[in-house]
Coordinates of C-alpha atoms in Angstrom, one line a residue:
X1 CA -70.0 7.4 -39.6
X2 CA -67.4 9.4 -37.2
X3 CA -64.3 6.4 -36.6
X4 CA -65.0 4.3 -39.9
X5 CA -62.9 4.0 -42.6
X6 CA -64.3 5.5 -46.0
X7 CA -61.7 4.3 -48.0
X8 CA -58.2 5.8 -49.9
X9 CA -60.5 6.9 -53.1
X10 CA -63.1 8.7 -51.6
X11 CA -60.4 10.3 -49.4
X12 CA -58.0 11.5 -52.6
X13 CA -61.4 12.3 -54.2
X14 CA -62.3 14.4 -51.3
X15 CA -58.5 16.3 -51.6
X16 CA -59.5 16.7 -55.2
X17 CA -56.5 14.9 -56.2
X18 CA -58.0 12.0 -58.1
X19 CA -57.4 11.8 -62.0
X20 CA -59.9 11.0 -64.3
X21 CA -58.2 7.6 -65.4
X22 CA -58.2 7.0 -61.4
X23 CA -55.6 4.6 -59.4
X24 CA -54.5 1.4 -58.9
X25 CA -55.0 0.8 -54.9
X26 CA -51.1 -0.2 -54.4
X27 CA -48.0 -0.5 -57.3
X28 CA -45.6 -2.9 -56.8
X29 CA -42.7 -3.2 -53.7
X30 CA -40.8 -0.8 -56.7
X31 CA -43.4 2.0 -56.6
X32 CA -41.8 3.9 -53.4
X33 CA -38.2 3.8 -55.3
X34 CA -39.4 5.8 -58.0
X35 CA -39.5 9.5 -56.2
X36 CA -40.2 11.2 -59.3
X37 CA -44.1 9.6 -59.8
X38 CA -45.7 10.6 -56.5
X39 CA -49.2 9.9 -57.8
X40 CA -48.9 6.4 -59.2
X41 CA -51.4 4.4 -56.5
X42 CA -53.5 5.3 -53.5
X43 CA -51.2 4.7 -51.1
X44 CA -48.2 6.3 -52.7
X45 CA -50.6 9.7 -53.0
X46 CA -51.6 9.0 -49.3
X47 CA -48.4 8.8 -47.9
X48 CA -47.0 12.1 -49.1
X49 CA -49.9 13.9 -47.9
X50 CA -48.7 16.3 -45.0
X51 CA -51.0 15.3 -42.7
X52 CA -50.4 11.7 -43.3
X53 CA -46.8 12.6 -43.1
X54 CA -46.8 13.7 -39.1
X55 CA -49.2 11.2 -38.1
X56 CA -47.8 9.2 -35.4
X57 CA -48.5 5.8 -34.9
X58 CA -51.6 4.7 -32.5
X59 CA -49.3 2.9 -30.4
X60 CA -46.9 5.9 -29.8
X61 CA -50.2 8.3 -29.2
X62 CA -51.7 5.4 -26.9
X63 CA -47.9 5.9 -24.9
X64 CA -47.8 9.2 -24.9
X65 CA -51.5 10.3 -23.9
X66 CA -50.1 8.4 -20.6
X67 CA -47.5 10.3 -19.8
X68 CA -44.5 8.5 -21.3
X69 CA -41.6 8.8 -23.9
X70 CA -42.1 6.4 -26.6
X71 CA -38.9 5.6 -28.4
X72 CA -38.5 3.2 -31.4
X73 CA -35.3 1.3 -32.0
X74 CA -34.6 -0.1 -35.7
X75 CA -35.9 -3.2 -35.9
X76 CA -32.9 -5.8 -35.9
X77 CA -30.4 -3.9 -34.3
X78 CA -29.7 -6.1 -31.5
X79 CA -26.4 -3.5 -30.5
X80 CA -28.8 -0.6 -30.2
X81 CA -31.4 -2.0 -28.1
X82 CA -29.9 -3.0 -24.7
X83 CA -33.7 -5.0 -24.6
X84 CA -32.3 -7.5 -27.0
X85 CA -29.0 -7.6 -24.9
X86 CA -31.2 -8.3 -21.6
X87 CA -33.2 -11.3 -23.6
X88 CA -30.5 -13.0 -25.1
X89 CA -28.9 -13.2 -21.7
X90 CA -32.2 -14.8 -20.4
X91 CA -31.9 -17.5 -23.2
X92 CA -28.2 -18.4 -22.6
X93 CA -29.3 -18.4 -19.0
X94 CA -32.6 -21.0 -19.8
X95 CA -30.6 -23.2 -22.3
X96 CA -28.7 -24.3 -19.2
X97 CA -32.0 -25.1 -17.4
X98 CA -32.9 -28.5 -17.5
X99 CA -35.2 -30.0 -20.3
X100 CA -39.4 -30.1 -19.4
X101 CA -42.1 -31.1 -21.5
X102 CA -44.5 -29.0 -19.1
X103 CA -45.9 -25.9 -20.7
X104 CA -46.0 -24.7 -16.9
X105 CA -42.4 -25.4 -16.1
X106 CA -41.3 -23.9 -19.4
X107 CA -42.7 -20.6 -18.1
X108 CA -41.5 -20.6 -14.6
X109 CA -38.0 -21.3 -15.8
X110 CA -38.1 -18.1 -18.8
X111 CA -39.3 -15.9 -16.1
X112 CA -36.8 -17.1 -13.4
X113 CA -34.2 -16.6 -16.3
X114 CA -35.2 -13.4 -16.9
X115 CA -35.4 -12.7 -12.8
X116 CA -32.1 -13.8 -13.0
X117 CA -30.2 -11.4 -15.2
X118 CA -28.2 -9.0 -12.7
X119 CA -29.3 -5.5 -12.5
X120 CA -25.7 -4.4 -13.1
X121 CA -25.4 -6.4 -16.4
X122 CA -29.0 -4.6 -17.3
X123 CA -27.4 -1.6 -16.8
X124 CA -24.4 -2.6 -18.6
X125 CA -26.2 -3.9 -21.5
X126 CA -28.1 -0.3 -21.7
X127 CA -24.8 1.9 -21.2
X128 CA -23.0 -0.2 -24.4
X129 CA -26.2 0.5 -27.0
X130 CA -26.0 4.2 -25.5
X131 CA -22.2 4.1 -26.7
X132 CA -23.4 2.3 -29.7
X133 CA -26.0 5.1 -30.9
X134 CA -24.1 8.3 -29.9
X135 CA -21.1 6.6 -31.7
X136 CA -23.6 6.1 -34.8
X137 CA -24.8 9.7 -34.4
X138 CA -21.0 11.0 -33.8
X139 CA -20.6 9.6 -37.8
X140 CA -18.8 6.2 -37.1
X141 CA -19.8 3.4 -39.1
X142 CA -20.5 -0.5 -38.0
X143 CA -16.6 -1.7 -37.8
X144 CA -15.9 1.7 -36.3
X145 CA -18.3 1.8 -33.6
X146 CA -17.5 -1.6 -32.9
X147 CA -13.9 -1.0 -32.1
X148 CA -14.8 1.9 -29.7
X149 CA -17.0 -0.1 -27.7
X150 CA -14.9 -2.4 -27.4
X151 CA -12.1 0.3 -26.4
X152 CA -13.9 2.5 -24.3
X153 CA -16.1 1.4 -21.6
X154 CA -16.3 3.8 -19.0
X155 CA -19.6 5.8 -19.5
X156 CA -22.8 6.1 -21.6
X157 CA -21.5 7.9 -24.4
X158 CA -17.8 8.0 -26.4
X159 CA -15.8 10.4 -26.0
X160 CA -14.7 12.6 -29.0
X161 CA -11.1 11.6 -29.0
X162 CA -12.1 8.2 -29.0
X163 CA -14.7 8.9 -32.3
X164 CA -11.0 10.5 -33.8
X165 CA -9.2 7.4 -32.5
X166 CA -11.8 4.8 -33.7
X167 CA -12.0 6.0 -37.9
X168 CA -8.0 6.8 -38.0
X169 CA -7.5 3.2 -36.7
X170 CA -10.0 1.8 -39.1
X171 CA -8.1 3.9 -41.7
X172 CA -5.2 2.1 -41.0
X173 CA -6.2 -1.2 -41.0
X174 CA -8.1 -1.1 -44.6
X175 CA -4.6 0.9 -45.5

């Protein structure tokens, strides 16, 4: 039945790459740090198939099929994803709201919180996790990128001299 699910033996059976002694479904949290077993469980097989390998996720084809860039941020990297920035001046912004016990009111006050953040400080917040990533991909690591953001504030990327600047200062303090 075309869009069903026929299940991770029948599809290693179908690659020919099922043993006789067959698989456990999944191995422990442990299996994926052992590189040199790649046919252990289902899944492990599965996910080192090449096709499963450039499969993107429904949510980024559902995005892109429309016409628009899907871009993931790591997950709890608050300084690379000015979104984070933007909410958590929201919540400074309703913790100074008075107290309701009204579901209603609760809502009206997060989204006039929200309404509230300036565009400029948006902006802001999205030029620093800019800085923040290009210094990441520039080779600066969490105390050095720190520094340069905090040194250099003038545009949405660092420039190199400040990179060179940011790891021979952190040199010299750990020196």
């Amino acid at each position: 039945m075309p869009g069903w699910f026929i299940g991770s033996e029948n599809i290693i059976k179908e690659r020919g790459l099922w043993p006789e002694n067959g698989l456990r479904y999944a191995c422990e949290k442990t299996c994926f740090e052992n590189e040199t077993n790649l046919s252990c469980c289902c899944r492990k097989v599965l996910f080192y198939q090449p096709d499963f390998v450039v499969q993107k996720p429904a949510i980024q084809e559902f995005i892109e099929a429309r016409g628009h860039l899907c871009d993931f941020y790591p997950k709890y990297h608050c300084e690379l994803n000015f979104i984070e920035m933007y909410w958590g001046a929201g919540k400074l912004g309703y913790r100074k709201t008075p107290k309701t016990s009204n579901m209603a009111d609760m809502r009206a006050n997060v989204i006039d919180c929200l309404d509230n953040v300036p565009l400029l400080q948006i902006k802001r917040f999205s030029n620093r996790a800019r800085r923040y990533i290009h210094a990441y991909i520039e080779g600066l690591d969490g105390p050095q990128a720190a520094w340069a953001n905090r040194r250099y504030h003038g545009h949405r990327t660092l420039p190199p001299e400040m990179v060179r600047a940011a790891k021979e200062a952190i040199k010299s303090i750990l020196e």
